[in-house]
PDB file of C-alpha atoms in Angstrom:
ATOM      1  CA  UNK A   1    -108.763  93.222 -11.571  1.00 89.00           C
ATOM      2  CA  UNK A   2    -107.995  93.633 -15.082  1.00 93.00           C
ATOM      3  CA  UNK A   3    -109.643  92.406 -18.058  1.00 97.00           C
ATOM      4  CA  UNK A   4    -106.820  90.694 -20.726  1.00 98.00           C
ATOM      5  CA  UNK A   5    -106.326  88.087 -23.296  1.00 98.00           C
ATOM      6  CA  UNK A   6    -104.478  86.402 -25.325  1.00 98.00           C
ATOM      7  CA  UNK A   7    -102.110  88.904 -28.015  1.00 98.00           C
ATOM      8  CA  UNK A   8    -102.171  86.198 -30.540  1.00 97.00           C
ATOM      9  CA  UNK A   9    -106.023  86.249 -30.466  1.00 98.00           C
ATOM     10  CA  UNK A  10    -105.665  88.317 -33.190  1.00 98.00           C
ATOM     11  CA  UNK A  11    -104.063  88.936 -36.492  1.00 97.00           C
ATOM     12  CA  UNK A  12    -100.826  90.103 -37.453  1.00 97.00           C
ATOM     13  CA  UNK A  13     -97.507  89.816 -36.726  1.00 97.00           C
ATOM     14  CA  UNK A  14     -96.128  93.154 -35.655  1.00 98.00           C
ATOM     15  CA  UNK A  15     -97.464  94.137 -32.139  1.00 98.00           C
ATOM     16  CA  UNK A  16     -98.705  97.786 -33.276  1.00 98.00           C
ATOM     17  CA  UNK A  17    -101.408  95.770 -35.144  1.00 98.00           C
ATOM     18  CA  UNK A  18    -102.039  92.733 -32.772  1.00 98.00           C
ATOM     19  CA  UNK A  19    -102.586  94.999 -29.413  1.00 98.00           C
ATOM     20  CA  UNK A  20    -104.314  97.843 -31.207  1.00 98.00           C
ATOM     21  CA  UNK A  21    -106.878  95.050 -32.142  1.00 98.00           C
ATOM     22  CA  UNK A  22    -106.387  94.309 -28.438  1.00 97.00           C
ATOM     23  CA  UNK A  23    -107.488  97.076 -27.044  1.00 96.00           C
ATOM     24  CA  UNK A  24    -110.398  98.127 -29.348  1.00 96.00           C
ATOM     25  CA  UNK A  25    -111.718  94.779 -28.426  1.00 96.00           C
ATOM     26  CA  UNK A  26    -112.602  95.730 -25.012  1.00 95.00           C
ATOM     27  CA  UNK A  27    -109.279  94.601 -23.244  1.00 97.00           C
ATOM     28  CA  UNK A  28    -106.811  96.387 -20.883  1.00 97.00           C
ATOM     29  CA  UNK A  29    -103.942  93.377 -20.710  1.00 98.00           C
ATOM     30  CA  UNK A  30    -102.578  90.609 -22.860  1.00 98.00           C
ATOM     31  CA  UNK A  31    -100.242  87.718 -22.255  1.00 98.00           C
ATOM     32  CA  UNK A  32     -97.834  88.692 -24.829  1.00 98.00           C
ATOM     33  CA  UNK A  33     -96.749  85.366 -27.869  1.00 98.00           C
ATOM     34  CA  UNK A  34     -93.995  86.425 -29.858  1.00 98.00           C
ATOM     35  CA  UNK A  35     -95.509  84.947 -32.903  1.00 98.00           C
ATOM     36  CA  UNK A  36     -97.335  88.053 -32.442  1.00 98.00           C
ATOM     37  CA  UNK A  37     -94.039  90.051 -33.267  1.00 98.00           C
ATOM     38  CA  UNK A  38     -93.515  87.450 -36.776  1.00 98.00           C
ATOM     39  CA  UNK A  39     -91.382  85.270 -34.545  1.00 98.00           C
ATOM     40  CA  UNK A  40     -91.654  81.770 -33.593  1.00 97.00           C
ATOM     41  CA  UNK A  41     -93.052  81.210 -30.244  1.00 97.00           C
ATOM     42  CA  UNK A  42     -90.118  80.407 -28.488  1.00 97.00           C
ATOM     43  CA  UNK A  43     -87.400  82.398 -30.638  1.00 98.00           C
ATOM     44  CA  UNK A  44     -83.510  81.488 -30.738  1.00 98.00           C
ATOM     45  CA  UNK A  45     -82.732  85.243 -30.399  1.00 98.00           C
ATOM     46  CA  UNK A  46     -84.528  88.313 -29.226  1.00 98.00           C
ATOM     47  CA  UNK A  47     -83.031  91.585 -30.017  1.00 98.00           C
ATOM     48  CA  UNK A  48     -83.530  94.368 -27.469  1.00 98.00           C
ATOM     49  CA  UNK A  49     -85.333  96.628 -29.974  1.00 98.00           C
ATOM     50  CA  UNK A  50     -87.780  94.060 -30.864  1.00 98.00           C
ATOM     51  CA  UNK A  51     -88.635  93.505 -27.022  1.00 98.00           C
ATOM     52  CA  UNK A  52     -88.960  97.758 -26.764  1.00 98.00           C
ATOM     53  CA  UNK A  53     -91.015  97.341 -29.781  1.00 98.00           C
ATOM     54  CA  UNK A  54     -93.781  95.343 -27.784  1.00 98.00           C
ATOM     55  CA  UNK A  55     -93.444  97.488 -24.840  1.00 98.00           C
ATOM     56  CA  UNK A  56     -94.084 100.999 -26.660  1.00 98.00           C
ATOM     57  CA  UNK A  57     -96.857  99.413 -29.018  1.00 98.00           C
ATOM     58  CA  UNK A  58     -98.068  98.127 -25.505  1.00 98.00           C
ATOM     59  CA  UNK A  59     -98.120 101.957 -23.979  1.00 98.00           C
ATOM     60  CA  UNK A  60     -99.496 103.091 -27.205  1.00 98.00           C
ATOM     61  CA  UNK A  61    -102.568 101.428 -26.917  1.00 98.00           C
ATOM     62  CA  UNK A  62    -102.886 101.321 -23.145  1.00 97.00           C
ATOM     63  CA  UNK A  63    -102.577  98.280 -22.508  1.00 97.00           C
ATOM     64  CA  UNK A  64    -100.531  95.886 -19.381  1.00 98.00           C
ATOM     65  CA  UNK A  65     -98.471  92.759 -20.962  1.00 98.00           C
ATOM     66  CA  UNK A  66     -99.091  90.689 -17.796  1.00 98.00           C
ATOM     67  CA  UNK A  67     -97.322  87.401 -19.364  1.00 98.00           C
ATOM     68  CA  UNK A  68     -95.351  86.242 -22.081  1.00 98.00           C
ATOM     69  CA  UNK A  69     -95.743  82.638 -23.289  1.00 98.00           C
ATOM     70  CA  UNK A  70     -92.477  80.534 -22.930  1.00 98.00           C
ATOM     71  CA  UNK A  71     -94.400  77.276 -23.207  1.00 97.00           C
ATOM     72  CA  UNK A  72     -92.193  74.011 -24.069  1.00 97.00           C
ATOM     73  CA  UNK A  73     -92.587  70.759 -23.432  1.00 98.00           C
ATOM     74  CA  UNK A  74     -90.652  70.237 -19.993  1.00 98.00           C
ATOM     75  CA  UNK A  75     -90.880  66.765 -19.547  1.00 98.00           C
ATOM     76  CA  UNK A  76     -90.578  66.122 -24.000  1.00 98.00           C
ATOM     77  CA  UNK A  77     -89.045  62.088 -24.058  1.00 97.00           C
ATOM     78  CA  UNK A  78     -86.077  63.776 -26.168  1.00 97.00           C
ATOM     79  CA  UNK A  79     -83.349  65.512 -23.775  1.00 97.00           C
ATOM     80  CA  UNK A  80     -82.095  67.471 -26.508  1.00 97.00           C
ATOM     81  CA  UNK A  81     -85.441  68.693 -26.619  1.00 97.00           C
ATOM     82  CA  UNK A  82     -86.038  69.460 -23.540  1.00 97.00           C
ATOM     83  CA  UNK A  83     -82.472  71.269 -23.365  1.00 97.00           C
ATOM     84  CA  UNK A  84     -83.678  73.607 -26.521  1.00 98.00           C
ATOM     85  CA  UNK A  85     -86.359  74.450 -24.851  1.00 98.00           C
ATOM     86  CA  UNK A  86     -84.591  75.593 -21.826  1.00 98.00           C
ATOM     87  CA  UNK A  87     -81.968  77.601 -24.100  1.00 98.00           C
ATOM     88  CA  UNK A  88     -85.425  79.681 -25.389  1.00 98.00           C
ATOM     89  CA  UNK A  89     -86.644  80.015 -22.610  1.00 98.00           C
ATOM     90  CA  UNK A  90     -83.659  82.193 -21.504  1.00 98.00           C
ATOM     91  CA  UNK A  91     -83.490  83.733 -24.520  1.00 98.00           C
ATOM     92  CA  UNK A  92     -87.347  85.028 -23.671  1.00 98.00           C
ATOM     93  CA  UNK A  93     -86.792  85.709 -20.044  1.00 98.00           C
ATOM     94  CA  UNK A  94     -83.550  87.812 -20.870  1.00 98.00           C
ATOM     95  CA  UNK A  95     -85.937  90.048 -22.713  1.00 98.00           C
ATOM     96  CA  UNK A  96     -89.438  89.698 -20.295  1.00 98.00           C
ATOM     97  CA  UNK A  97     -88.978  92.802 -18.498  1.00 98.00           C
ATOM     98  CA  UNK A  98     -87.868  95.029 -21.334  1.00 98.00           C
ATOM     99  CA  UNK A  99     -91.101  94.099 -23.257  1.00 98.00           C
ATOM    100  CA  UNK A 100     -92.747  95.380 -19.804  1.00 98.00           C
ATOM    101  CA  UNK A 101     -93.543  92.308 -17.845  1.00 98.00           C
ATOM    102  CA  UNK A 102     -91.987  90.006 -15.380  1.00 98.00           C
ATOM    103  CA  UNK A 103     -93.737  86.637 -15.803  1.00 98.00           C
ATOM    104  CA  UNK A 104     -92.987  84.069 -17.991  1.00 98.00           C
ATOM    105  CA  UNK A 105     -95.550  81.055 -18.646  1.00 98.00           C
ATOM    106  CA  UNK A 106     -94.897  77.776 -18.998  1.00 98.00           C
ATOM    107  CA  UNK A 107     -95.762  74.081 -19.896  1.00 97.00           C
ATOM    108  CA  UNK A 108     -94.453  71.689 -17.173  1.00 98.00           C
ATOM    109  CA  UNK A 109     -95.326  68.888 -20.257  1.00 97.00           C
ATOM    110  CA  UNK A 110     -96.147  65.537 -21.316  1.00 98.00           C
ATOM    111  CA  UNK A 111     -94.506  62.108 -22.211  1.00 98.00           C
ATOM    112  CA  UNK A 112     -96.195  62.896 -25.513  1.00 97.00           C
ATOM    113  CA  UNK A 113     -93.133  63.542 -28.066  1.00 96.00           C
ATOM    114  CA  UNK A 114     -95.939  65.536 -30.611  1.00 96.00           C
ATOM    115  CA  UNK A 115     -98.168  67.766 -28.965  1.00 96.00           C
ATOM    116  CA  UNK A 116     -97.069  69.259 -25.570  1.00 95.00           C
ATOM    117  CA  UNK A 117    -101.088  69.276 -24.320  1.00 93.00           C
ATOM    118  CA  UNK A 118    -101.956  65.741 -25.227  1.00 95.00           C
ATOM    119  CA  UNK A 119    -101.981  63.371 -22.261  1.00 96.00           C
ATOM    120  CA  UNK A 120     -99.571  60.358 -21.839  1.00 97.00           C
ATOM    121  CA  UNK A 121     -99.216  57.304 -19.454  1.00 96.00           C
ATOM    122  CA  UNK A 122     -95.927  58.266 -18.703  1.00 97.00           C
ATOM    123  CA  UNK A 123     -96.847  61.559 -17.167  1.00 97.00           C
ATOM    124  CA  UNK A 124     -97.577  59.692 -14.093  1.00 95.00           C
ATOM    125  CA  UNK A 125     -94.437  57.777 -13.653  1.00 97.00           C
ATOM    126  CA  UNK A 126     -91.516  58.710 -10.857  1.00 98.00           C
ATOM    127  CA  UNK A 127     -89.071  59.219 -14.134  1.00 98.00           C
ATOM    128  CA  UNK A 128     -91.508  61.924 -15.698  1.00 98.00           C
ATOM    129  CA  UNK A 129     -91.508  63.920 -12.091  1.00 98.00           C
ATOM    130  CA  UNK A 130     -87.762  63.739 -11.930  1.00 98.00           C
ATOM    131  CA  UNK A 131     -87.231  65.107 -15.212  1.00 98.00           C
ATOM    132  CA  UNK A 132     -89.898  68.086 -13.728  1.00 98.00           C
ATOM    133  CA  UNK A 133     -88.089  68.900 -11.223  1.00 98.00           C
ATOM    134  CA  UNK A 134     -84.527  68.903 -13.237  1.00 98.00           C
ATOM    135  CA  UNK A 135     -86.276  70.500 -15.818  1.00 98.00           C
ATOM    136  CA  UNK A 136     -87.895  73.629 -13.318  1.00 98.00           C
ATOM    137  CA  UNK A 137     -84.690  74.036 -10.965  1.00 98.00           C
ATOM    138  CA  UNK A 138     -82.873  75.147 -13.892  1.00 98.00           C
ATOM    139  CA  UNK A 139     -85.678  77.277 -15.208  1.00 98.00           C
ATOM    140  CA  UNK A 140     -85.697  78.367 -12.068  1.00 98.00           C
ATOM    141  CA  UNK A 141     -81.678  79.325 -12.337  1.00 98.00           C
ATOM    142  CA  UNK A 142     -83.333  81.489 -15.241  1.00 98.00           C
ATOM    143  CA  UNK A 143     -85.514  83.156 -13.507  1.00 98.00           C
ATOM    144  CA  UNK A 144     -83.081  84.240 -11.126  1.00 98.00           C
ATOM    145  CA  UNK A 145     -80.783  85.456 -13.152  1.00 98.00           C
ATOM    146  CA  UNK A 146     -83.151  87.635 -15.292  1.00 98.00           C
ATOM    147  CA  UNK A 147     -85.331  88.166 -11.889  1.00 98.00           C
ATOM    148  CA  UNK A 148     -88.858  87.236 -13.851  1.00 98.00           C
ATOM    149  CA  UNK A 149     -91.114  84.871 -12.213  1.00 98.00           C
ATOM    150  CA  UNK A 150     -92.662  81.547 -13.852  1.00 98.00           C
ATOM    151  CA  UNK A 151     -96.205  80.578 -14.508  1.00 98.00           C
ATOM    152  CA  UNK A 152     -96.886  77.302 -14.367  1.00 98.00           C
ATOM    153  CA  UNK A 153    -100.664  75.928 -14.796  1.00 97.00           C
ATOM    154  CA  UNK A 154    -102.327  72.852 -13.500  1.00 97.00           C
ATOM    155  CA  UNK A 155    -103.234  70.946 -16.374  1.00 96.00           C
ATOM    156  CA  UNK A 156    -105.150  67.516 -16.733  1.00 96.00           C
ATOM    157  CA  UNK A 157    -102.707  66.450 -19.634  1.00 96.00           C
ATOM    158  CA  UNK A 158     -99.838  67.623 -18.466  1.00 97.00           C
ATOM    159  CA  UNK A 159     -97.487  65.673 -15.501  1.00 98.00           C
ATOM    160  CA  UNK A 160     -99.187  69.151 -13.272  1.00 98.00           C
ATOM    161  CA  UNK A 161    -102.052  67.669 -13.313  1.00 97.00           C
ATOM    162  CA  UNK A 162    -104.207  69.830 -10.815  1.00 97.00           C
ATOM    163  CA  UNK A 163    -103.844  71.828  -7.652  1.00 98.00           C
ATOM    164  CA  UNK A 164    -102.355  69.209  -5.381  1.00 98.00           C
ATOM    165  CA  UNK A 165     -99.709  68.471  -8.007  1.00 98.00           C
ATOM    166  CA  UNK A 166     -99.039  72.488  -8.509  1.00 98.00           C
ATOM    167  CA  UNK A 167     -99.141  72.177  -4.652  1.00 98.00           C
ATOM    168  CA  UNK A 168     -96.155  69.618  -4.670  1.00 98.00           C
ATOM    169  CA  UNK A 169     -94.438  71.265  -7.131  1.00 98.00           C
ATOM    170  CA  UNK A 170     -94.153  74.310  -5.425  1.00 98.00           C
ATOM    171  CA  UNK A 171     -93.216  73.157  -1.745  1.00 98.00           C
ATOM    172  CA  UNK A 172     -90.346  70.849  -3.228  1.00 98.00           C
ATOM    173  CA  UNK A 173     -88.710  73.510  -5.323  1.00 98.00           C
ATOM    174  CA  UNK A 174     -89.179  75.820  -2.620  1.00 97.00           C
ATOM    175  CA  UNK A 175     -88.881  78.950  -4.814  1.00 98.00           C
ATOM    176  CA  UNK A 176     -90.610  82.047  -4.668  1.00 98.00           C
ATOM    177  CA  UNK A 177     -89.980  82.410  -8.602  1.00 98.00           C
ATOM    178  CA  UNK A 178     -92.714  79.571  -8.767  1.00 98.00           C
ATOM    179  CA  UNK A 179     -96.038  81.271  -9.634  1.00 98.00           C
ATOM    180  CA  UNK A 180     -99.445  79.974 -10.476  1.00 98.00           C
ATOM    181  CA  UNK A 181    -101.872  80.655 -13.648  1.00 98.00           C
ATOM    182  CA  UNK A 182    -105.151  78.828 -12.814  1.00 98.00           C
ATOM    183  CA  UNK A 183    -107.684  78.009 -15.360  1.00 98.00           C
ATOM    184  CA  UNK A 184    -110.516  76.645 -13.809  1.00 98.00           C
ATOM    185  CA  UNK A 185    -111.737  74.647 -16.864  1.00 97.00           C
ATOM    186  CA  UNK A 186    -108.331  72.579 -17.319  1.00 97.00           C
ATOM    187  CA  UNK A 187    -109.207  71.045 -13.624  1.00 97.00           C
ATOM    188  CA  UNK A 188    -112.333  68.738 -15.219  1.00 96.00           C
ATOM    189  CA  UNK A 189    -113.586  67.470 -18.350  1.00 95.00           C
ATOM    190  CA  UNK A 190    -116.842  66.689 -16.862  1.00 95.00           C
ATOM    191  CA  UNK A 191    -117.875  66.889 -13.721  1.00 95.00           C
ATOM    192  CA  UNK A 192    -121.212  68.129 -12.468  1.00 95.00           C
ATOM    193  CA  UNK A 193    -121.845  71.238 -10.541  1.00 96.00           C
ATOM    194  CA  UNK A 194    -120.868  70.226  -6.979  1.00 97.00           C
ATOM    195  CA  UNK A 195    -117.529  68.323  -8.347  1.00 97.00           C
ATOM    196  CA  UNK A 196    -116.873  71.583 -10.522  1.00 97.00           C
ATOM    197  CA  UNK A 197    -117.097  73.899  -7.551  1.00 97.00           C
ATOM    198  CA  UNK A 198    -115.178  71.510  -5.050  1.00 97.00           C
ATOM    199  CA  UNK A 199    -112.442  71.247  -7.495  1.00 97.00           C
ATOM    200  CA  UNK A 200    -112.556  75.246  -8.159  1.00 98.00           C
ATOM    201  CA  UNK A 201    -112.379  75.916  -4.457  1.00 98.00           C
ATOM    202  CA  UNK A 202    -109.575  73.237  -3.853  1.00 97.00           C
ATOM    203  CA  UNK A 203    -107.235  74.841  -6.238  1.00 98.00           C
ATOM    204  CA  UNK A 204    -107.843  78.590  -5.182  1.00 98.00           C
ATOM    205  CA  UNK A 205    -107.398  77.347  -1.236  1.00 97.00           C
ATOM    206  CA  UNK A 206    -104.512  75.352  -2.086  1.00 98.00           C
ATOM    207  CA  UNK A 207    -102.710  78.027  -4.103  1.00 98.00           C
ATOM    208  CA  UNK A 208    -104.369  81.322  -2.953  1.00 98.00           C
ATOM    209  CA  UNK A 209    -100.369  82.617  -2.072  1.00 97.00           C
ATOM    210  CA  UNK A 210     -99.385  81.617  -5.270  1.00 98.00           C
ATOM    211  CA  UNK A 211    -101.933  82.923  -7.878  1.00 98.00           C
ATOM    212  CA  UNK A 212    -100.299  85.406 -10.684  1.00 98.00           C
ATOM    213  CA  UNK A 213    -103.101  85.091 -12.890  1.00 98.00           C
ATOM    214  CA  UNK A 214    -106.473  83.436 -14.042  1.00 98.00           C
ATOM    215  CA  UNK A 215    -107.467  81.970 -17.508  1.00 98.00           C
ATOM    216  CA  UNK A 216    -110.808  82.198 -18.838  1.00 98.00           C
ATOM    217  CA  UNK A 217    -112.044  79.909 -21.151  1.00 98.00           C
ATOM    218  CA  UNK A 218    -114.914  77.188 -20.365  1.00 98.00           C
ATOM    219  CA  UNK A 219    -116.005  73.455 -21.100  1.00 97.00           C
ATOM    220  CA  UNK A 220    -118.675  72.521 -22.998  1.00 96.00           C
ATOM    221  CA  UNK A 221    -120.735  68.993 -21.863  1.00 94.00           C
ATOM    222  CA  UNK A 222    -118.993  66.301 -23.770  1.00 94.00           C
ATOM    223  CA  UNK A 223    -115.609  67.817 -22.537  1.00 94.00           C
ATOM    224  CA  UNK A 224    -114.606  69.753 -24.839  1.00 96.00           C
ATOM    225  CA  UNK A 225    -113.476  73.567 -24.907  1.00 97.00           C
ATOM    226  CA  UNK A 226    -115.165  76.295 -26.074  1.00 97.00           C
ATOM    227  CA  UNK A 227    -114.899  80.405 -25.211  1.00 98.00           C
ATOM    228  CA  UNK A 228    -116.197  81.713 -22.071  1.00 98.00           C
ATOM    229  CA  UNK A 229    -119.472  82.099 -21.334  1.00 96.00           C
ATOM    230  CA  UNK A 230    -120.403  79.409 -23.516  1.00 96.00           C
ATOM    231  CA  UNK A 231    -120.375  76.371 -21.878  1.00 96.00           C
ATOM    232  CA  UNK A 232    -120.757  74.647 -18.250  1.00 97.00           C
ATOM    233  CA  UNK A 233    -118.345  76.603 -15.673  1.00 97.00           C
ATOM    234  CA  UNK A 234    -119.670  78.662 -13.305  1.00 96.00           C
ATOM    235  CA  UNK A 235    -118.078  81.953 -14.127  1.00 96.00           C
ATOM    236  CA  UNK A 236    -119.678  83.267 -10.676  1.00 93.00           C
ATOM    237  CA  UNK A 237    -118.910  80.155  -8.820  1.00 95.00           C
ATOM    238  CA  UNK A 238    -114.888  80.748  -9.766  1.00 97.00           C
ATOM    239  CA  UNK A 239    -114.428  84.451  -9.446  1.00 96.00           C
ATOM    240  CA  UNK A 240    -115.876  84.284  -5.931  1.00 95.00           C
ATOM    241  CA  UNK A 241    -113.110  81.723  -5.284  1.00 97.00           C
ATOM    242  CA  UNK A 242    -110.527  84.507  -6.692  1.00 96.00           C
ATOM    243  CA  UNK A 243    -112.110  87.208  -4.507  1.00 95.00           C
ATOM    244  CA  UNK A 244    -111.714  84.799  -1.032  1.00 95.00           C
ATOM    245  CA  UNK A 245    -108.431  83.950  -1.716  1.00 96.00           C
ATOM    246  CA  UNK A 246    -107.423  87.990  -2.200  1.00 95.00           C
ATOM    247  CA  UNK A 247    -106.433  87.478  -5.615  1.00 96.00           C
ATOM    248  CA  UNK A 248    -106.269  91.253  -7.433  1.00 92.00           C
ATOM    249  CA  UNK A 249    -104.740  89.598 -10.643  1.00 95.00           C
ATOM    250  CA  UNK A 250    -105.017  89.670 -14.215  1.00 97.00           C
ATOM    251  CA  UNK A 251    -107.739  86.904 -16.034  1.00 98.00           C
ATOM    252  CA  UNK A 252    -106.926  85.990 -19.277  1.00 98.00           C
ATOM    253  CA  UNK A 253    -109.241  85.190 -22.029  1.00 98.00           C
ATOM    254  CA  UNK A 254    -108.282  82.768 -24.253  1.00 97.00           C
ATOM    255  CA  UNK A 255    -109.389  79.415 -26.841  1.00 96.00           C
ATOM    256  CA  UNK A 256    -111.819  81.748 -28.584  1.00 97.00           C
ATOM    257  CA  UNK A 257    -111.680  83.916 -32.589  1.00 97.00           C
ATOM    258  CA  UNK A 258    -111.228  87.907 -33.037  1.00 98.00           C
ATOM    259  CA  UNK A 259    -114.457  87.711 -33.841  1.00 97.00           C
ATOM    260  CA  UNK A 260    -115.739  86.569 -30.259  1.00 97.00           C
ATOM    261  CA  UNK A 261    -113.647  88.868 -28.698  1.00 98.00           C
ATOM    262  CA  UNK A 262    -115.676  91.818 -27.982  1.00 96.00           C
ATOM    263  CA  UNK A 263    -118.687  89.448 -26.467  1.00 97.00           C
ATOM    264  CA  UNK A 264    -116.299  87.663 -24.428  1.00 97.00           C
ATOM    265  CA  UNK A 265    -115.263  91.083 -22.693  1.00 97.00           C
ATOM    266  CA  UNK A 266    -118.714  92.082 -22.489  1.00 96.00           C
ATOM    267  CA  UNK A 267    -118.922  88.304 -20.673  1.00 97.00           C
ATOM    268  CA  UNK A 268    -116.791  88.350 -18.646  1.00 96.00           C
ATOM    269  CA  UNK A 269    -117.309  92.364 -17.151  1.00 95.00           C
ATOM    270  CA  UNK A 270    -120.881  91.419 -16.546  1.00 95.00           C
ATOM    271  CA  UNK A 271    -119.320  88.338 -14.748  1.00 95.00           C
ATOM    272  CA  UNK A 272    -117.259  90.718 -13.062  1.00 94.00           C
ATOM    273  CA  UNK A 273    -120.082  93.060 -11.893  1.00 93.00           C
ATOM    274  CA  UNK A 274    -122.061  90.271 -10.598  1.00 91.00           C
ATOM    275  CA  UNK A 275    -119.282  89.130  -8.215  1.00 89.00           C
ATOM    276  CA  UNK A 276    -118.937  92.232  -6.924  1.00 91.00           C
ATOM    277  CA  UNK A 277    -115.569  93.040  -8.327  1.00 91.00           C
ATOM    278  CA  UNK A 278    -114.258  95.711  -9.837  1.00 91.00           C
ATOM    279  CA  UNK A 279    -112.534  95.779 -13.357  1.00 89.00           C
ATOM    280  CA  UNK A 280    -110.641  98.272 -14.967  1.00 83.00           C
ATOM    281  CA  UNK A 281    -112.336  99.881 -17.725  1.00 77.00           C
TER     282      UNK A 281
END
């Protein structure tokens, strides 16, 4: 497996400076923002030279963009939102593969017109799953066209809310485009040990064929998030549920400062070692 994080972890806005902080950090991969190039997030262009840009600074410092970030709100209450968000998105995924990767995460939403991670009522009703499934059959159309996978995640506030949901997702669309980023610690808030691991397992069983990449971040007792390695999930408990399901992937480290970002790679390779697994170095 390989170790990686996320780019805009650190400082900066050109990527020369954001993944040569990267790598001296103790990481071999990123999942790339392009806030990290001075953009916004989701740009409204992306010229082919700024895409190249991220993919030499990437070989520069040895490093693998596994991802780039193409999160909207999918399911946003506004239309016109929604349809902005799809017109970025294709902007991004035109460009995925010349910045050196071919996976494009996203946010399959909330009801929640302000914050795109906030849970809603709404995200349970049949309307909110309809507008999903408009929503990823023309991301979808994207993909296809700029052959780039996406990466959606199971996510308590979002309408994909956990595995079975992802589960759903995937065998209505029926597309092979339709990949999975699992973060263990956005399938509780609390829960104790045994509910932690049979939620873990349940989501790498369900979506072993469909697992592009893990997340690594953790929960802290009162629900909260904090880095990894400093709170309640069992690091061992989750990469032995990788390992079963075959998964040779990238995990991501993320919700943590620069400044924790050499003790979360020293985490998360002794994590590594004690599974068993084998990291790059």
């Amino acid at each position: 497996m390989k170790l990686g994080i996320f780019a805009k972890t650190f400082p900066g806005s050109t990527p020369e400076t954001v993944l040569a902080a990267t790598r001296s950090a103790g990481f071999r991969a990123v999942q790339y923002n392009m806030a990290c190039s001075g953009f916004a997030a989701m740009p409204d262009a992306i010229e082919r030279d700024t895409a190249l840009r991220v993919a030499r600074a990437a070989r520069e410092a040895g490093l693998e963009i596994v991802a780039v970030s193409g999160t909207y709100n999918m399911i946003h209450p506004d239309r016109s939102v929604r349809e902005a968000g799809l017109r970025r998105l294709e902007v991004l995924a035109s460009r995925a593969s010349e910045m050196g990767t071919r996976l494009v995460t996203l946010c399959t939403g909330t009801r929640d017109p302000e914050d795109q991670w906030r849970e809603h009522p709404g995200n349970h009703r049949p309307d909110a799953w309809r507008d999903l499934l408009e929503a990823m059959e023309a991301a979808i159309a994207i993909a296809e066209r700029h052959d780039v996978d996406l990466g959606i995640e199971p996510e308590l506030a979002n309408v994909v809310d956990g595995a079975a949901t992802a589960r759903r997702l995937i065998d209505e669309l029926g597309s092979a485009r339709l990949r999975i980023v699992l973060d263990p610690a956005n399938l509780f808030e609390r829960a104790d040990l045994a509910e932690q691991h049979r939620l873990v397992s349940e989501a790498t069983d369900l979506l072993a064929d469909r697992l592009a990449m893990g997340h690594a971040k953790d929960r802290i007792p009162d629900g909260g998030f904090t880095r990894a390695g400093r709170g309640v999930l069992d690091y061992p408990h989750y990469l032995a549920c990788l390992k079963a399901a075959g998964f040779h992937g990238p995990i991501v480290a993320h919700g943590l400062g620069a400044e924790d970002a050499g003790e979360v790679a020293a985490f998360l390779r002794a994590a590594f070692d004690r599974a068993g697994i084998p990291v790059e170095p």
